[in-house]
Coordinates of C-alpha atoms in Angstrom, one line a residue:
M1036 CA 6.3 43.9 4.2
A1037 CA 6.6 41.1 1.2
P1038 CA 9.4 41.3 -1.2
K1039 CA 8.2 41.9 -5.0
N1040 CA 8.2 38.9 -7.1
K1041 CA 10.9 39.1 -8.8
K1042 CA 11.2 39.0 -13.0
K1043 CA 12.0 36.2 -14.7
N1044 CA 13.9 36.8 -17.4
S1045 CA 15.0 34.3 -20.0
F1046 CA 17.8 32.6 -18.5
Y1047 CA 15.4 31.5 -15.3
F1048 CA 13.3 29.2 -17.2
F1049 CA 16.7 28.2 -19.0
M1050 CA 17.6 27.1 -15.5
K1051 CA 14.4 25.9 -14.3
E1052 CA 14.3 23.4 -17.1
I1053 CA 18.8 22.1 -16.3
Q1054 CA 16.7 21.8 -12.7
D1055 CA 14.0 19.7 -13.2
R1056 CA 16.4 17.4 -15.7
E1057 CA 18.9 16.6 -13.4
A1058 CA 15.5 16.1 -10.8
A1059 CA 14.6 13.6 -13.2
K1060 CA 18.5 11.7 -13.1
G1061 CA 18.1 12.0 -9.2
T1062 CA 19.7 14.9 -9.2
K1063 CA 18.3 17.7 -7.3
I1064 CA 19.9 21.4 -7.5
P1065 CA 18.5 24.5 -5.1
M1066 CA 18.1 27.1 -6.9
N1067 CA 20.4 29.0 -5.5
N1068 CA 22.8 27.4 -6.7
M1069 CA 21.5 26.8 -10.7
A1070 CA 23.6 30.4 -11.6
T1071 CA 26.6 28.6 -11.1
Y1072 CA 26.3 25.4 -12.2
A1073 CA 23.4 26.6 -15.4
H1074 CA 25.7 29.9 -16.3
P1075 CA 28.3 27.8 -18.3
L1076 CA 26.4 25.9 -20.2
W1077 CA 24.1 28.9 -20.7
V1078 CA 27.4 30.9 -22.4
K1079 CA 28.2 28.5 -25.1
L1080 CA 23.9 28.5 -26.6
S1081 CA 23.5 30.0 -29.8
P1082 CA 20.9 33.5 -30.0
A1083 CA 18.6 30.8 -31.9
E1084 CA 18.8 28.3 -29.4
K1085 CA 18.7 30.8 -26.5
E1086 CA 15.5 32.1 -28.2
H1087 CA 13.0 29.1 -26.9
Y1088 CA 14.1 30.8 -23.2
E1089 CA 13.6 34.4 -24.3
E1090 CA 9.8 33.5 -25.9
L1091 CA 9.3 31.8 -22.5
A1092 CA 10.0 35.0 -20.3
R1093 CA 7.9 37.2 -23.0
Q1094 CA 4.7 35.2 -22.3
H1095 CA 5.8 35.0 -18.3
K1096 CA 6.0 38.6 -18.8
N1097 CA 2.6 39.0 -20.5
D1098 CA 0.8 36.7 -18.1
P1099 CA -2.0 38.2 -17.0
S1100 CA -1.6 35.8 -13.4
S1101 CA 1.4 36.0 -12.7
R1102 CA 1.9 40.1 -12.0
S1103 CA 0.4 39.7 -8.6
G1104 CA -1.2 37.2 -5.9
K1105 CA 0.9 36.0 -2.8
M1106 CA 3.7 33.8 -2.9
A1107 CA 4.3 30.0 -1.0
G1108 CA 7.3 29.5 0.5
D1109 CA 7.4 27.0 -3.0
G1110 CA 8.1 29.9 -4.7
T1111 CA 3.9 28.8 -5.7
R1112 CA 1.2 31.2 -6.1
V1113 CA -1.2 31.1 -2.8
E1114 CA -3.8 31.6 -4.8
D1115 CA -3.2 28.3 -7.5
N1116 CA -2.4 26.1 -4.7
L1117 CA -6.2 27.0 -2.9
R1118 CA -7.4 25.9 -5.9
E1119 CA -5.5 23.0 -6.6
M1120 CA -6.9 22.5 -2.8
E1121 CA -10.6 22.6 -4.1
E1122 CA -10.3 20.2 -6.7
V1123 CA -8.7 17.9 -5.2
E1124 CA -11.6 18.1 -2.4
R1125 CA -14.0 18.1 -5.0
R1126 CA -12.9 14.8 -6.4
I1127 CA -12.9 13.1 -3.1
N1128 CA -16.2 14.0 -2.2
R1129 CA -17.5 12.6 -6.1
M1130 CA -15.6 9.2 -5.4
K1131 CA -17.2 8.6 -2.1
Q1132 CA -20.0 9.9 -3.2
E1133 CA -19.7 7.1 -6.4
I1134 CA -18.2 4.6 -3.9
K1135 CA -21.3 4.4 -1.7
R1136 CA -23.5 4.0 -5.6
Y1137 CA -21.4 1.2 -6.5
V1138 CA -21.6 -0.4 -3.0
N1139 CA -25.8 0.6 -3.0
S1140 CA -25.2 0.9 1.0
D1141 CA -29.0 3.8 1.4
C1142 CA -31.1 2.0 -0.3
I1143 CA -31.9 -1.3 1.5
S1144 CA -31.5 -2.7 5.1
K1145 CA -28.6 -3.6 6.8
E1146 CA -29.7 -7.8 6.9
E1147 CA -30.1 -6.9 2.8
F1148 CA -26.6 -4.4 2.5
K1149 CA -25.0 -7.5 4.2
E1150 CA -26.1 -10.0 2.2
F1151 CA -25.8 -8.2 -1.3
A1152 CA -22.1 -6.4 0.2
S1153 CA -20.8 -10.1 0.6
R1154 CA -21.4 -11.6 -2.3
K1155 CA -19.9 -7.8 -4.3
M1156 CA -17.4 -8.7 -6.3
F1157 CA -14.3 -6.1 -5.9
Y1158 CA -11.2 -5.7 -8.0
F1159 CA -7.8 -4.7 -6.6
V1160 CA -5.0 -3.6 -9.6
S1161 CA -1.5 -2.3 -8.5
F1162 CA 1.4 -1.9 -11.2
N1163 CA 5.1 -2.6 -11.0
I1164 CA 6.6 0.6 -13.2
L1165 CA 10.1 1.1 -15.0
C1166 CA 10.1 4.2 -14.8
Q1167 CA 8.3 7.9 -14.0
T1168 CA 9.0 10.8 -16.8
E1169 CA 7.7 14.1 -16.1
T1170 CA 4.4 13.5 -18.0
Y1171 CA 3.9 9.8 -17.6
Y1172 CA 4.8 6.4 -15.7
V1173 CA 5.8 3.3 -18.0
P1174 CA 4.5 0.2 -16.1
I1175 CA 6.5 -3.2 -15.8
E1176 CA 4.6 -5.5 -14.5
V1177 CA 1.2 -5.7 -13.4
G1178 CA -1.4 -7.3 -10.8
V1179 CA -5.4 -8.1 -10.8
V1180 CA -7.0 -9.7 -8.1
E1181 CA -10.9 -10.8 -8.3
Y1182 CA -12.1 -10.4 -4.5
S1183 CA -15.4 -11.1 -2.7
I1184 CA -16.4 -10.8 1.1
S1185 CA -18.2 -14.0 1.3
Y1186 CA -15.7 -16.7 -0.5
G1187 CA -12.3 -14.4 -0.5
I1188 CA -10.0 -13.8 -3.6
H1189 CA -11.4 -15.5 -6.5
R1190 CA -9.3 -15.5 -9.3
E1191 CA -6.0 -13.8 -10.1
M1192 CA -4.2 -12.6 -12.6
Q1193 CA 0.1 -11.3 -12.9
M1194 CA 2.0 -10.0 -16.0
L1195 CA 5.2 -8.9 -17.1
I1196 CA 5.5 -6.4 -19.3
H1197 CA 8.3 -5.5 -21.9
P1198 CA 7.4 -1.7 -23.1
G1199 CA 10.4 -1.2 -24.8
S1200 CA 14.1 1.3 -24.1
I1201 CA 14.2 3.4 -21.3
P1202 CA 12.9 7.2 -22.5
T1203 CA 16.4 8.8 -22.2
G1204 CA 17.7 10.3 -19.2
Y1205 CA 16.2 8.0 -17.3
T1206 CA 18.3 5.0 -16.6
A1207 CA 19.1 5.8 -13.7
Q1208 CA 15.9 5.7 -11.8
A1209 CA 15.0 2.6 -14.2
K1210 CA 18.0 0.8 -12.2
R1211 CA 16.8 2.4 -9.1
F1212 CA 14.1 1.0 -8.7
S1213 CA 14.8 -2.6 -10.3
E1214 CA 17.6 -3.0 -7.2
E1215 CA 15.4 -1.9 -4.5
I1216 CA 11.9 -2.6 -6.2
H1217 CA 10.0 -5.4 -8.0
N1218 CA 14.0 -6.6 -9.3
I1219 CA 12.7 -7.1 -12.8
D1220 CA 15.8 -7.3 -15.3
I1221 CA 15.9 -3.4 -17.1
F1222 CA 18.1 -4.0 -19.8
R1223 CA 16.7 -7.7 -20.7
S1224 CA 13.1 -8.9 -21.4
E1225 CA 12.8 -11.3 -18.4
E1226 CA 11.0 -14.9 -20.0
G1227 CA 7.3 -14.6 -20.0
S1228 CA 7.4 -10.5 -21.1
E1229 CA 4.8 -9.5 -23.3
R1230 CA 6.0 -7.3 -25.6
D1231 CA 2.7 -6.6 -27.1
M1232 CA 0.7 -3.5 -25.2
R1233 CA -2.9 -4.5 -26.5
K1234 CA -2.6 -8.1 -25.2
V1235 CA -1.4 -6.8 -22.3
Y1236 CA -4.7 -4.3 -21.7
H1237 CA -7.3 -6.9 -23.3
A1238 CA -6.4 -9.0 -20.4
I1239 CA -6.8 -6.9 -17.9
K1240 CA -10.3 -5.2 -19.6
T1241 CA -11.4 -9.0 -20.2
F1242 CA -10.2 -10.6 -16.3
V1243 CA -11.9 -7.1 -15.2
N1244 CA -15.2 -7.2 -17.5
P1245 CA -15.7 -10.7 -19.1
S1246 CA -19.6 -9.8 -20.3
S1247 CA -18.1 -6.7 -21.7
D1248 CA -20.4 -4.2 -20.1
E1249 CA -21.0 -0.6 -21.2
Y1250 CA -19.4 0.5 -17.9
P1251 CA -16.8 -2.0 -16.2
P1252 CA -16.6 -2.3 -12.5
P1253 CA -13.8 0.2 -10.9
L1254 CA -10.2 -1.1 -10.1
F1255 CA -9.4 -0.4 -7.1
C1256 CA -6.2 1.1 -4.2
I1257 CA -4.7 2.5 -1.5
E1258 CA -4.5 6.2 -1.2
D1259 CA -0.5 5.9 -2.0
D1260 CA -0.6 4.5 -6.2
L1261 CA -3.4 5.9 -7.3
E1262 CA -1.8 8.2 -9.3
K1263 CA 0.8 5.8 -9.9
N1264 CA -2.1 3.5 -11.2
K1265 CA -3.6 5.6 -13.3
G1266 CA -0.9 6.9 -15.2
C1267 CA 0.2 3.3 -16.2
L1268 CA -3.9 2.2 -17.3
E1269 CA -3.7 5.3 -18.9
W1270 CA 0.1 4.5 -20.7
L1271 CA -1.2 1.0 -22.1
A1272 CA -4.5 3.0 -23.4
E1273 CA -2.7 5.3 -25.5
R1274 CA -0.4 3.0 -26.9
T1275 CA -3.2 0.6 -27.9
R1276 CA -5.2 3.5 -28.6
D1277 CA -8.2 2.1 -27.1
F1278 CA -9.2 4.7 -25.1
E1279 CA -12.4 3.2 -22.7
T1280 CA -10.3 3.5 -19.4
F1281 CA -10.7 2.5 -16.4
E1282 CA -11.8 4.1 -12.9
V1283 CA -9.8 4.0 -10.4
W1284 CA -10.6 3.9 -6.7
N1285 CA -9.6 4.7 -3.3
A1286 CA -10.3 1.3 -1.5
K1287 CA -10.0 3.2 1.9
Y1288 CA -13.7 4.8 0.9
L1289 CA -14.6 1.5 -0.3
L1290 CA -13.4 0.0 3.5
L1291 CA -15.1 2.4 4.9
E1292 CA -18.7 2.2 2.8
L1293 CA -19.0 -0.8 3.5
R1294 CA -18.0 -0.9 7.6
A1295 CA -20.7 2.1 7.8
G1296 CA -23.4 -0.1 5.8
V1297 CA -23.2 -2.8 8.8
E1298 CA -23.3 0.0 11.1
A1299 CA -19.7 -0.4 12.4
A1300 CA -18.6 3.2 11.5
L1301 CA -15.2 3.4 11.4
P1302 CA -14.0 6.5 13.9
S1303 CA -11.9 8.7 11.2
D1304 CA -9.9 8.4 8.0
I1305 CA -6.7 7.4 9.6
I1306 CA -8.1 4.4 11.3
A1307 CA -9.0 3.1 7.9
N1308 CA -6.0 4.1 6.3
D1309 CA -3.7 2.5 9.0
L1310 CA -5.8 -0.6 8.6
I1311 CA -5.8 -1.4 5.1
T1312 CA -1.7 -0.4 4.8
K1313 CA -0.4 -2.4 8.0
T1314 CA 2.8 -4.9 7.2
S1315 CA 1.1 -7.7 8.7
F1316 CA 1.4 -10.1 5.5
N1317 CA 4.3 -8.4 3.6
Y1318 CA 6.5 -12.3 3.9
Y1319 CA 4.2 -14.2 2.5
S1320 CA 5.3 -16.8 0.4
C1321 CA 2.1 -17.7 -1.4
A1322 CA 1.2 -13.5 -2.1
R1323 CA 4.0 -13.5 -4.3
C1324 CA 3.8 -14.5 -8.4
E1325 CA 6.3 -17.0 -9.4
F1326 CA 9.1 -14.9 -11.1
H1327 CA 9.0 -12.7 -7.6
E1328 CA 8.7 -16.2 -4.9
E1329 CA 12.1 -17.6 -7.2
K1330 CA 13.5 -14.0 -6.3
D1331 CA 12.6 -14.1 -3.0
C1332 CA 11.1 -10.5 -3.4
H1333 CA 7.8 -9.7 -2.0
N1334 CA 7.3 -6.2 -4.3
C1335 CA 5.4 -8.5 -6.8
A1336 CA 2.6 -6.4 -7.9
L1337 CA 0.6 -9.4 -7.3
S1338 CA 1.3 -9.6 -4.3
Y1339 CA 0.4 -6.0 -3.7
C1340 CA -3.2 -7.0 -4.6
K1341 CA -3.2 -9.7 -2.2
R1342 CA -2.2 -8.6 0.8
L1343 CA -5.3 -5.7 0.2
C1344 CA -7.2 -8.5 0.6
Y1345 CA -6.2 -10.0 3.1
L1346 CA -6.8 -6.3 5.3
L1347 CA -9.9 -6.0 4.2
S1348 CA -10.9 -10.0 4.9
D1349 CA -9.5 -8.9 8.5
A1350 CA -11.4 -5.5 9.0
L1351 CA -14.7 -7.1 7.6
C1352 CA -15.9 -10.3 7.3
P1353 CA -16.1 -10.4 11.8
V1354 CA -19.0 -7.4 11.1
F1355 CA -20.6 -9.3 8.6
D1356 CA -20.5 -12.7 10.4
V1357 CA -18.0 -14.4 7.3
P1358 CA -15.9 -16.8 8.7
L1359 CA -12.3 -15.9 7.8
T1360 CA -10.9 -19.3 5.6
E1361 CA -7.3 -19.9 3.5
R1362 CA -8.8 -17.5 0.3
H1363 CA -9.8 -14.7 2.4
M1364 CA -6.0 -14.9 4.4
P1365 CA -2.8 -17.1 4.4
T1366 CA -2.8 -20.3 6.9
R1367 CA -0.4 -20.3 10.0
A1368 CA 3.4 -19.8 8.4
V1369 CA 4.9 -22.6 11.2
E1370 CA 1.9 -25.4 9.5
D1371 CA 5.0 -26.4 7.4
K1372 CA 7.0 -26.1 10.3
A1373 CA 8.8 -28.8 12.4
Y1374 CA 9.6 -28.0 16.1
V1375 CA 10.9 -29.8 19.5
V1376 CA 8.0 -29.7 22.5
I1377 CA 11.0 -29.7 26.0
E1378 CA 9.5 -32.2 28.4
E1379 CA 9.8 -31.3 31.6
D1380 CA 11.6 -34.3 32.5
D1381 CA 14.8 -33.8 30.2
V1382 CA 15.6 -30.0 32.2
L1383 CA 14.7 -31.6 35.7
K1384 CA 17.6 -34.2 34.9
K1385 CA 20.6 -31.5 34.6
N1386 CA 19.9 -31.1 38.8
A1387 CA 20.4 -27.7 38.4
P1388 CA 20.4 -25.7 41.8
G1389 CA 17.2 -23.0 43.0
L1390 CA 15.7 -25.4 39.9
R1391 CA 11.8 -24.4 40.1
H1392 CA 9.4 -26.4 39.1
L1393 CA 8.2 -25.0 35.5
D1394 CA 4.0 -25.9 36.0
R1395 CA 4.3 -24.0 39.4
R1396 CA 6.6 -20.8 37.6
Q1397 CA 3.3 -18.7 37.9
N1398 CA 3.6 -18.8 41.7
Y1399 CA 6.8 -18.2 41.3
Y1400 CA 6.4 -14.8 40.2
Q1401 CA 3.8 -13.8 42.2
N1402 CA 5.6 -14.5 45.0
T1403 CA 3.0 -16.9 46.3
E1404 CA 4.4 -20.9 46.2
K1405 CA 3.9 -22.1 48.9
E1406 CA 6.7 -24.0 50.4
D1407 CA 8.3 -27.7 48.7
D1408 CA 7.6 -30.4 51.7
Q1409 CA 10.6 -32.6 51.5
F1410 CA 10.1 -35.1 53.7
S1411 CA 6.3 -35.3 51.4
D1412 CA 6.0 -38.8 49.0
A1413 CA 4.0 -37.8 47.2
V1414 CA 5.1 -37.5 43.1
Q1415 CA 4.2 -35.2 41.5
E1416 CA 3.2 -35.7 37.5
P1417 CA 4.6 -33.7 35.5
T1418 CA 1.8 -31.3 32.6
R1419 CA 3.1 -32.3 28.5
V1420 CA 2.7 -30.5 26.3
P1421 CA 1.1 -32.2 23.8
N1422 CA 3.5 -32.9 20.1
R1423 CA 0.5 -31.7 17.3
Q1424 CA 0.6 -28.8 14.8
P1425 CA -1.8 -26.3 14.8
T1426 CA -4.5 -26.9 12.3
G1427 CA -6.4 -24.4 10.0
P1428 CA -6.6 -20.8 8.7
R1429 CA -4.8 -17.8 9.4
Q1430 CA -7.1 -15.6 12.6
P1431 CA -5.9 -11.7 12.7
G1432 CA -3.6 -10.9 14.7
S1433 CA -6.1 -7.4 14.7
I1434 CA -9.6 -7.4 13.8
C1435 CA -9.7 -3.4 14.1
L1436 CA -7.7 -1.8 17.3
A1437 CA -11.6 -0.7 18.8
E1438 CA -14.0 -3.9 18.6
E1439 CA -10.8 -5.9 20.4
M1440 CA -10.5 -3.2 22.7
N1441 CA -14.3 -3.5 23.5
R1442 CA -15.0 -7.3 23.8
M1443 CA -11.9 -7.1 26.7
K1444 CA -13.3 -4.8 28.1
L1445 CA -10.6 -3.0 28.0
N1446 CA -10.5 1.0 28.4
M1447 CA -7.1 3.0 27.2
T1448 CA -5.7 5.0 30.2
S1449 CA -2.5 6.0 30.3
A1450 CA 0.1 4.5 33.9
T1451 CA -0.2 6.5 36.6
V1452 CA 2.7 5.2 38.6
P1453 CA 5.6 3.2 37.6
G1454 CA 5.7 -0.5 36.6
Q1455 CA 1.2 -0.4 36.1
G1456 CA -0.8 0.0 33.0
I1457 CA -1.3 -1.5 29.9
G1458 CA 1.2 -4.0 28.8
R1459 CA 2.6 -4.2 32.1
G1460 CA 3.0 -6.2 34.6
R1461 CA 1.9 -5.2 38.3
R1462 CA 4.8 -4.6 40.3
W1463 CA 4.5 -6.7 44.1
N1464 CA 6.5 -5.4 47.5

């Protein structure tokens, strides 16, 4: 039989407040150890100061919802968790329906959808934050990109933000974000940082909705950044007293709807999420803003947006029959670097014992090489590698694993004996 819920007295609420305060500073104290930690502070409080916590205890005692119900392992009520999960599910379904209407995937044929959706503008947003408090996110940098499948990246904007002083109790968190993530100085205003939040919010609105339509287009980002980006936009709207907020949607569902519209649906949400969260383009300098390029830091708000566009191009352009260009993804990194081709004659001059001809290396590993005729006067012409650098945009390493495997007519079967299977060469006896 499950133990009954313990009553929460005034000291419990005092401990909970101290625990939350220390957690905001980066120190996590288990509730089992809070009594020892908080009791010396509790005895120093005056009766007037304790009255606040006693009032919280009385409100909890008189709350009908706290008198019964099963409790989860984290101390929350199971019924509350179920209601929260149902609400999250409703929000996700509503977002899916809104994205479906936005891309208009149900009303037109496949070819019409391909023509329409490839030219439609999509906007991607990302924020770096100064800190995260219990009630809001404080932005320190914003990046927004305008993108279409047919053209690639049309426009981009990036702004460093000086939001003011660090909220009390969050200096350690802000310093950690600065050192480990965005490298923006939190103790002084970086050159070019904007102090007027009205200008920041107006710049975002003008970029996304230049014609001042009644319903501005939504902004997209990856699932892990939804809460942060929404919080930063709400913080800016509150500071500017502009309640015309933006919708922020999950880019994973955008990818699913766009591919479904051309009958190239992905098998699961997990694969869609993997396709837009890969790290393939994380260290391309062309995605960064000038500030982070100088700092040699890839955690740039603008680069988050541009890398998401690169990954979407990787997953969408082939099924939309759109050729990849430099606006869809960066060119090869080796184009800017010189390299040396080792000629075969230079190797043969070493006269190393047992040295085998490089152009016959494949025959050697297959154990089918013919013996050299030591009495032959025929001169073997070595195969030379042309000394030229690659040109053209970078081609994707893997457009989609399922499509690539089908194209190559390969089956994902596991190896039945050692030395055989995908990724292994055949072992010869």
